[in-house]
Short mmCIF file of C-alpha atoms in Angstrom, two decimals:
data_model
loop_
_atom_site.label_atom_id
_atom_site.label_comp_id
_atom_site.label_asym_id
_atom_site.label_seq_id
_atom_site.Cartn_x
_atom_site.Cartn_y
_atom_site.Cartn_z
CA MET U 24 65.87 -1.93 9.95
CA LYS U 25 68.72 0.17 12.12
CA SER U 26 65.90 2.07 13.57
CA VAL U 27 65.03 -1.29 15.86
CA LEU U 28 68.71 -2.55 16.24
CA ILE U 29 68.79 1.46 18.68
CA TRP U 30 65.49 0.41 19.57
CA ILE U 31 65.74 -3.11 21.00
CA GLU U 32 69.45 -1.50 22.47
CA LYS U 33 67.23 1.27 24.50
CA CYS U 34 64.75 -0.81 25.77
CA GLU U 35 67.21 -2.83 27.04
CA GLN U 36 69.47 -0.26 28.92
CA LEU U 37 66.02 0.52 30.10
CA CYS U 38 65.33 -2.95 31.40
CA MET U 39 67.83 -2.41 33.71
CA ARG U 40 67.39 0.95 34.59
CA LEU U 41 64.33 -0.23 35.48
CA ARG U 42 66.07 -3.76 38.37
CA ASN U 43 67.72 -1.41 39.88
CA ARG U 44 65.10 0.56 40.93
CA ILE U 45 63.19 -2.72 42.08
CA SER U 46 63.86 -2.77 45.50
CA ALA U 47 62.71 -6.51 47.47
CA SER U 48 62.15 -4.61 50.79
CA GLU U 49 60.25 -1.84 49.82
CA ASN U 50 55.94 -2.31 49.59
CA PHE U 51 54.99 -1.30 46.14
CA ILE U 52 50.61 0.05 45.54
CA PHE U 53 48.82 -1.87 42.27
CA THR U 54 47.33 0.96 41.55
CA GLN U 55 44.00 0.97 38.61
CA ASP U 56 45.38 3.16 36.24
CA LEU U 57 48.93 1.01 36.25
CA GLU U 58 47.03 -2.39 35.84
CA ILE U 59 46.09 -0.25 32.23
CA GLN U 60 48.36 0.47 31.18
CA LEU U 61 50.89 -2.70 32.21
CA THR U 62 47.97 -4.07 30.66
CA ASN U 63 48.06 -1.95 27.55
CA TRP U 64 52.00 -1.88 27.68
CA ASN U 65 51.55 -5.77 27.35
CA MET U 66 49.34 -5.67 24.36
CA SER U 67 51.61 -3.41 22.43
CA PHE U 68 54.97 -5.40 23.43
CA LYS U 69 52.49 -9.34 22.31
CA ASN U 70 52.47 -7.40 18.90
CA ILE U 71 55.54 -6.43 17.95
CA THR U 72 57.33 -9.07 18.97
CA SER U 73 54.44 -11.29 17.15
CA VAL U 74 56.12 -9.59 14.25
CA PHE U 75 59.27 -9.93 15.13
CA SER U 76 58.80 -13.65 15.66
CA ASN U 77 56.99 -13.54 12.05
CA VAL U 78 60.33 -12.49 10.10
CA CYS U 79 62.75 -13.88 12.21
CA ASN U 80 61.06 -17.32 11.21
CA ILE U 81 61.11 -16.24 7.36
CA THR U 82 64.39 -15.18 6.69
CA ASN U 83 65.12 -18.58 9.09
CA ILE U 84 63.56 -20.19 6.06
CA GLN U 85 65.16 -18.27 3.77
CA LEU U 86 68.64 -18.20 4.84
CA SER U 87 67.91 -22.56 4.88
CA THR U 88 66.72 -22.84 1.06
CA ASN U 89 69.81 -20.99 0.34
CA THR U 90 73.04 -22.78 2.30
CA GLU U 91 76.31 -20.22 0.11
CA ALA U 92 74.83 -17.31 1.66
CA GLU U 93 76.74 -15.69 4.78
CA GLY U 94 73.47 -13.40 5.01
CA LEU U 95 70.50 -12.23 3.60
CA GLU U 96 69.88 -8.49 2.23
CA GLU U 97 68.30 -5.36 4.25
CA ASN U 98 65.33 -5.33 1.35
CA TYR U 99 64.51 -9.36 2.21
CA ILE U 100 64.26 -8.67 5.72
CA GLN U 101 62.26 -5.13 4.97
CA GLU U 102 59.98 -7.13 2.74
CA ALA U 103 59.86 -9.88 5.57
CA LEU U 104 58.81 -7.60 8.10
CA LEU U 105 56.22 -5.83 5.88
CA TYR U 106 54.14 -9.63 5.91
CA SER U 107 54.80 -10.06 8.93
CA ILE U 108 52.47 -7.13 9.07
CA GLU U 109 50.35 -7.60 6.54
CA LYS U 110 49.46 -10.94 7.97
CA VAL U 111 48.10 -9.29 11.15
CA TYR U 112 46.91 -5.80 9.49
CA GLY U 113 45.83 -6.88 5.92
CA SER U 114 47.32 -4.97 3.23
CA LEU U 115 49.24 -2.15 3.39
CA SER U 116 51.49 0.69 1.65
CA GLY U 117 55.72 0.71 2.96
CA ALA U 118 54.90 4.05 4.86
CA GLU U 119 51.92 1.81 6.83
CA THR U 120 53.37 -0.42 8.07
CA VAL U 121 56.53 1.56 9.24
CA GLU U 122 54.64 4.00 11.22
CA ILE U 123 52.53 0.58 13.02
CA THR U 124 56.18 -0.56 13.23
CA ASN U 125 56.68 2.64 15.83
CA GLU U 126 53.66 3.06 17.14
CA TYR U 127 54.29 -0.10 18.82
CA MET U 128 57.89 0.42 19.74
CA ARG U 129 57.68 3.94 21.47
CA ALA U 130 54.22 2.37 23.04
CA VAL U 131 56.34 -0.40 24.82
CA GLN U 132 59.76 1.61 25.22
CA ASN U 133 57.58 4.43 26.20
CA VAL U 134 55.58 2.67 29.48
CA PHE U 135 59.65 2.18 30.70
CA THR U 136 60.23 5.77 30.61
CA ASP U 137 57.51 6.25 32.84
CA LEU U 138 57.65 3.27 35.00
CA ILE U 139 61.35 4.31 35.90
CA ASP U 140 59.59 7.84 36.23
CA LYS U 141 57.22 6.46 39.13
CA PHE U 142 60.12 4.76 40.64
CA ASP U 143 61.97 7.80 41.06
CA SER U 144 59.28 9.70 42.31
CA LYS U 145 58.20 6.65 44.63
CA GLU U 146 54.94 6.97 43.34
CA LEU U 147 54.55 3.42 44.05
CA LEU U 148 55.85 3.56 47.12
CA ILE U 149 53.27 2.14 50.07
CA ASP U 150 54.36 5.10 53.49
CA CYS U 151 54.34 2.68 56.67
CA MET U 152 51.97 4.95 57.87
CA ASP U 153 49.47 4.26 54.99
CA LYS U 154 49.43 -0.11 55.56
CA THR U 155 46.69 -0.59 57.12
CA VAL U 156 44.42 2.24 55.42
CA SER U 157 46.04 0.83 51.88
CA LEU U 158 45.87 -2.89 52.88
CA PRO U 159 41.92 -3.46 51.26
CA LEU U 160 43.67 -2.48 47.69
CA VAL U 161 47.10 -3.94 47.75
CA GLU U 162 44.37 -7.47 48.51
CA ARG U 163 42.51 -6.21 45.37
CA ALA U 164 45.89 -5.89 43.37
CA ASN U 165 47.17 -9.31 44.55
CA PHE U 166 43.99 -10.47 43.84
CA ARG U 167 43.98 -9.42 40.33
CA ARG U 168 47.25 -10.95 40.24
CA GLN U 169 46.87 -14.20 40.78
CA ASP U 170 43.64 -14.52 38.33
CA ALA U 171 46.03 -12.68 35.50
CA LEU U 172 47.77 -16.22 36.59
CA GLU U 173 45.00 -18.28 36.30
CA THR U 174 44.22 -17.09 33.50
CA GLU U 175 47.05 -17.52 31.01
CA LYS U 176 47.30 -21.04 32.61
CA LEU U 177 43.92 -21.51 31.32
CA ARG U 178 44.79 -19.62 27.88
CA TRP U 179 48.07 -22.11 27.70
CA ASN U 180 46.06 -25.49 28.24
CA LEU U 181 43.20 -24.65 25.73
CA GLU U 182 46.46 -24.19 23.42
CA LYS U 183 48.06 -27.54 24.40
CA LYS U 184 45.16 -29.35 23.32
CA GLU U 185 44.33 -27.73 20.22
CA ASN U 186 47.00 -28.87 19.97
CA GLU U 187 46.75 -32.15 20.87
CA ILE U 188 43.48 -32.16 18.60
CA ARG U 189 45.19 -31.69 15.58
CA GLU U 190 47.60 -34.16 16.00
CA LEU U 191 44.89 -36.73 16.61
CA LYS U 192 43.80 -35.17 13.54
CA ILE U 193 46.98 -35.48 11.21
CA ASN U 194 47.34 -39.15 12.69
CA LEU U 195 43.88 -40.00 11.43
CA ARG U 196 44.52 -38.88 8.10
CA ALA U 197 47.68 -40.71 7.95
CA LYS U 198 45.65 -43.67 9.01
CA LEU U 199 42.91 -43.14 6.00
CA ASP U 200 45.60 -42.97 3.32
CA ASP U 201 47.35 -46.10 4.18
CA ILE U 202 43.55 -47.85 4.77
CA SER U 203 42.93 -46.65 0.97
CA ASN U 204 46.55 -47.82 -0.82
CA TYR U 205 46.00 -50.97 0.76
CA LYS U 206 42.04 -51.17 -1.04
CA LEU U 207 43.74 -49.98 -3.92
CA ARG U 208 47.00 -53.00 -3.84
CA LEU U 209 44.12 -55.24 -3.42
CA GLU U 210 42.26 -53.98 -5.92
CA THR U 211 45.28 -54.09 -8.82
CA ALA U 212 45.89 -57.83 -7.02
CA GLU U 213 42.18 -59.15 -7.92
CA ASN U 214 43.14 -57.10 -11.50
CA LYS U 215 46.14 -59.40 -12.28
CA ILE U 216 44.35 -62.44 -11.11
CA LYS U 217 41.13 -62.25 -13.17
CA LEU U 218 43.80 -61.30 -16.41
CA MET U 219 46.31 -63.65 -16.13
CA GLU U 220 43.47 -66.99 -15.36
CA LYS U 221 45.24 -68.79 -18.14
CA ILE U 222 48.76 -68.25 -16.48
CA ASP U 223 50.30 -71.85 -15.35
CA GLU U 224 49.23 -72.79 -11.85
CA THR U 225 52.05 -72.00 -9.58
CA GLU U 226 52.08 -69.10 -11.01
CA THR U 227 48.01 -69.08 -10.15
CA GLN U 228 49.05 -70.09 -6.70
CA ARG U 229 51.81 -67.75 -5.71
CA LEU U 230 49.22 -64.71 -6.75
CA LEU U 231 46.51 -65.81 -5.37
CA SER U 232 49.33 -66.36 -2.00
CA GLN U 233 49.57 -62.35 -3.29
CA ASN U 234 46.45 -61.40 -2.72
CA ASP U 235 45.84 -63.36 0.61
CA ASP U 236 48.08 -61.44 2.15
CA LEU U 237 46.75 -58.01 0.40
CA ARG U 238 43.50 -59.27 2.67
CA ASP U 239 45.29 -59.80 5.90
CA ARG U 240 47.06 -56.64 5.69
CA LEU U 241 43.58 -55.33 5.32
CA ARG U 242 41.57 -56.71 7.90
CA LYS U 243 44.55 -55.62 10.12
CA ALA U 244 44.07 -52.43 8.99
CA LYS U 245 41.59 -51.88 9.66
CA ILE U 246 41.33 -53.57 12.98
CA GLU U 247 44.04 -50.91 13.77
CA TYR U 248 41.60 -47.86 12.25
CA GLU U 249 38.75 -49.53 14.44
CA ASP U 250 41.28 -49.59 17.41
CA THR U 251 42.98 -46.04 16.83
CA LEU U 252 39.13 -45.04 15.71
CA GLY U 253 37.68 -45.22 19.50
CA THR U 254 40.82 -44.16 21.19
CA LEU U 255 40.17 -40.86 19.24
CA GLN U 256 37.38 -40.88 20.33
CA HIS U 257 38.09 -40.92 23.23
CA GLU U 258 40.79 -38.31 24.06
CA ILE U 259 39.25 -36.25 22.55
CA ASP U 260 35.69 -36.98 24.83
CA VAL U 261 37.99 -36.19 27.64
CA CYS U 262 39.41 -33.26 25.83
CA GLN U 263 35.99 -32.26 25.49
CA LYS U 264 35.62 -32.68 29.04
CA GLU U 265 39.02 -30.70 30.06
CA ASN U 266 38.12 -28.36 27.73
CA CYS U 267 34.54 -28.26 30.18
CA GLU U 268 36.09 -27.63 33.17
CA LEU U 269 38.42 -25.07 32.21
CA ARG U 270 35.27 -23.15 31.03
CA ASN U 271 33.75 -23.34 34.52
CA HIS U 272 37.33 -22.70 36.32
CA ALA U 273 37.17 -19.55 33.60
CA SER U 274 33.24 -18.26 34.30
CA THR U 275 34.69 -18.96 38.21
CA ILE U 276 37.65 -16.37 38.16
CA THR U 277 34.91 -14.31 36.18
CA LYS U 278 33.05 -14.03 39.36
CA LYS U 279 35.07 -13.80 42.11
CA GLN U 280 37.01 -11.12 40.61
CA SER U 281 34.12 -9.73 40.25
CA GLN U 282 33.51 -10.74 44.26
CA THR U 283 36.41 -9.43 45.03
CA VAL U 284 36.31 -5.90 42.98
CA ASN U 285 32.79 -5.15 44.67
CA MET U 286 33.99 -6.23 48.52
CA ALA U 287 36.73 -3.92 47.65
CA MET U 288 35.03 -1.18 47.16
CA ASN U 289 32.33 -2.07 49.27
CA HIS U 290 34.88 -1.34 52.58
CA PRO U 291 34.47 1.48 54.37
CA LYS U 292 38.27 1.99 54.24
CA THR U 293 38.69 1.80 50.91
CA GLN U 294 35.77 4.34 49.99
CA ALA U 295 37.70 6.85 52.42
CA LEU U 296 41.00 6.16 50.88
CA LEU U 297 39.72 6.40 47.99
CA PHE U 298 38.02 9.95 48.31
CA SER U 299 41.00 11.11 50.43
CA ILE U 300 42.48 10.51 46.50
CA THR U 301 41.00 11.59 43.69
CA PRO U 302 37.07 11.96 42.93
CA ALA U 303 37.81 10.04 39.44
CA ASP U 304 38.72 7.39 41.84
CA SER U 305 35.68 6.88 43.14
CA SER U 306 34.58 5.75 40.12
CA PRO U 307 33.48 2.15 39.55
CA PRO U 308 35.40 -0.71 37.68
CA THR U 309 35.11 -0.75 33.66
CA PRO U 310 34.42 -3.64 32.00
CA GLU U 311 37.50 -3.52 30.20
CA GLN U 312 38.90 -4.82 33.64
CA PHE U 313 37.09 -7.72 32.43
CA ASN U 314 38.65 -8.23 29.16
CA GLU U 315 40.27 -10.49 28.92
CA VAL U 316 38.49 -13.07 30.36
CA VAL U 317 35.88 -12.45 27.77
CA TYR U 318 38.49 -13.17 25.52
CA LEU U 319 39.49 -16.85 27.26
CA GLU U 320 35.73 -17.24 26.87
CA GLY U 321 35.76 -16.93 23.08
CA GLU U 322 38.76 -19.38 22.56
CA LEU U 323 36.60 -22.19 25.05
CA LYS U 324 34.12 -21.44 22.61
CA GLU U 325 35.75 -21.61 18.66
CA THR U 326 37.96 -24.31 20.68
CA LYS U 327 34.07 -26.68 21.00
CA LEU U 328 33.22 -25.91 18.31
CA ALA U 329 36.66 -27.59 16.72
CA LEU U 330 35.45 -30.75 19.10
CA GLU U 331 32.47 -30.83 17.41
CA TRP U 332 33.43 -30.66 14.13
CA ALA U 333 35.93 -33.09 14.98
CA SER U 334 33.27 -35.09 16.45
CA GLN U 335 31.40 -34.78 13.67
CA HIS U 336 33.80 -36.40 10.25
CA ILE U 337 34.65 -39.47 13.15
CA ARG U 338 30.82 -39.79 12.43
CA GLN U 339 31.50 -39.85 8.81
CA LEU U 340 35.05 -41.89 8.39
CA LYS U 341 32.65 -44.91 10.48
#
C-alpha cells in the first residue's frame, strides 16, 4: 500500500509538471504514434482506476458494517485489492496480483514522463514554416479527436439506456410480485369463506365485503399492470429505436473516419510530408485505429440482444 501511495503522489507531481509545459499560445502536432501511445495509456489508466474503485467500494462496505472501527487493517485492504484484480483477470496468486498492479502503474507513469520529455525537447511543437505543410495532418488529428468524443458520447448513451432497461425490468418484477400477493390474499379469503359457511349472517357479509374489496383491488392492480406493461413496451421500443440510431451513427463515424484517413493519405502535401520525415510514416493506417468503434458496435449488439430478451419476457407475461 505504501508503494501505491507513493505512485499516486508521483503521478500528481508529473501531472503538474505536464500542465505547466502546455501552453495555449503554441500549436502542437497530434501524430499517429502519439495517438497510439495515448490510447494505450488510456486503457492502462482505466484498468488501474477500475481496480482502485472496486477496492474503495469494498472497503466502504466493510466500514459501514462496522461503525465502531476507525479504519481497516492493511491485510483487509490487500484482500480487497486481490479480489478486485481477480474479478477482471481470474484467479491469481499474490505475486501475480502485485505484478499486474505494478505493470499498470509503471505504464501510466511512463507515459507522463515521456510526454514531459517530448514537450521539453519540443518534438510536438509545429514551427511557423511547417504550418502549411502540416495542415492536413493537423486536420486529420482534429477529425480523430472529434470522432473520439462522439464515440465516447455514444458509449455514455448506451450505458444510460442499459440502466433504463434495468430499471424497467425491476419495476416489472415489482408489479408481478404485487399481483401474486393480491392473488394469494384473494385465494386465502375465498378459502375462509368456504370454511365458515355456518357462521352468522353478519360475519358472512363482512367476509363477502372483504372478498369484494380484494377482488376490486385485484382488478385495479391488473389494470395498473396492463397500463404499466404498455408503457414499458413503448419505452423498450423507444430504446430499440434509439439504439438503432446509435448503431447507425457509429457506422457513419467509421465511414467518416475511413474517408478522412484516405483523403489525408492521398493528399499530395501529406504524402510529401510523410516521405520527408521517415519511411515508416508512409505506412497505411493500422486496424488498431478502429478498435474503439468496433468495440462500440459490439456493445450495440449486446444491448440489442438484451432488448429482444426483455420483449420476449414481456410477451410471455402476457
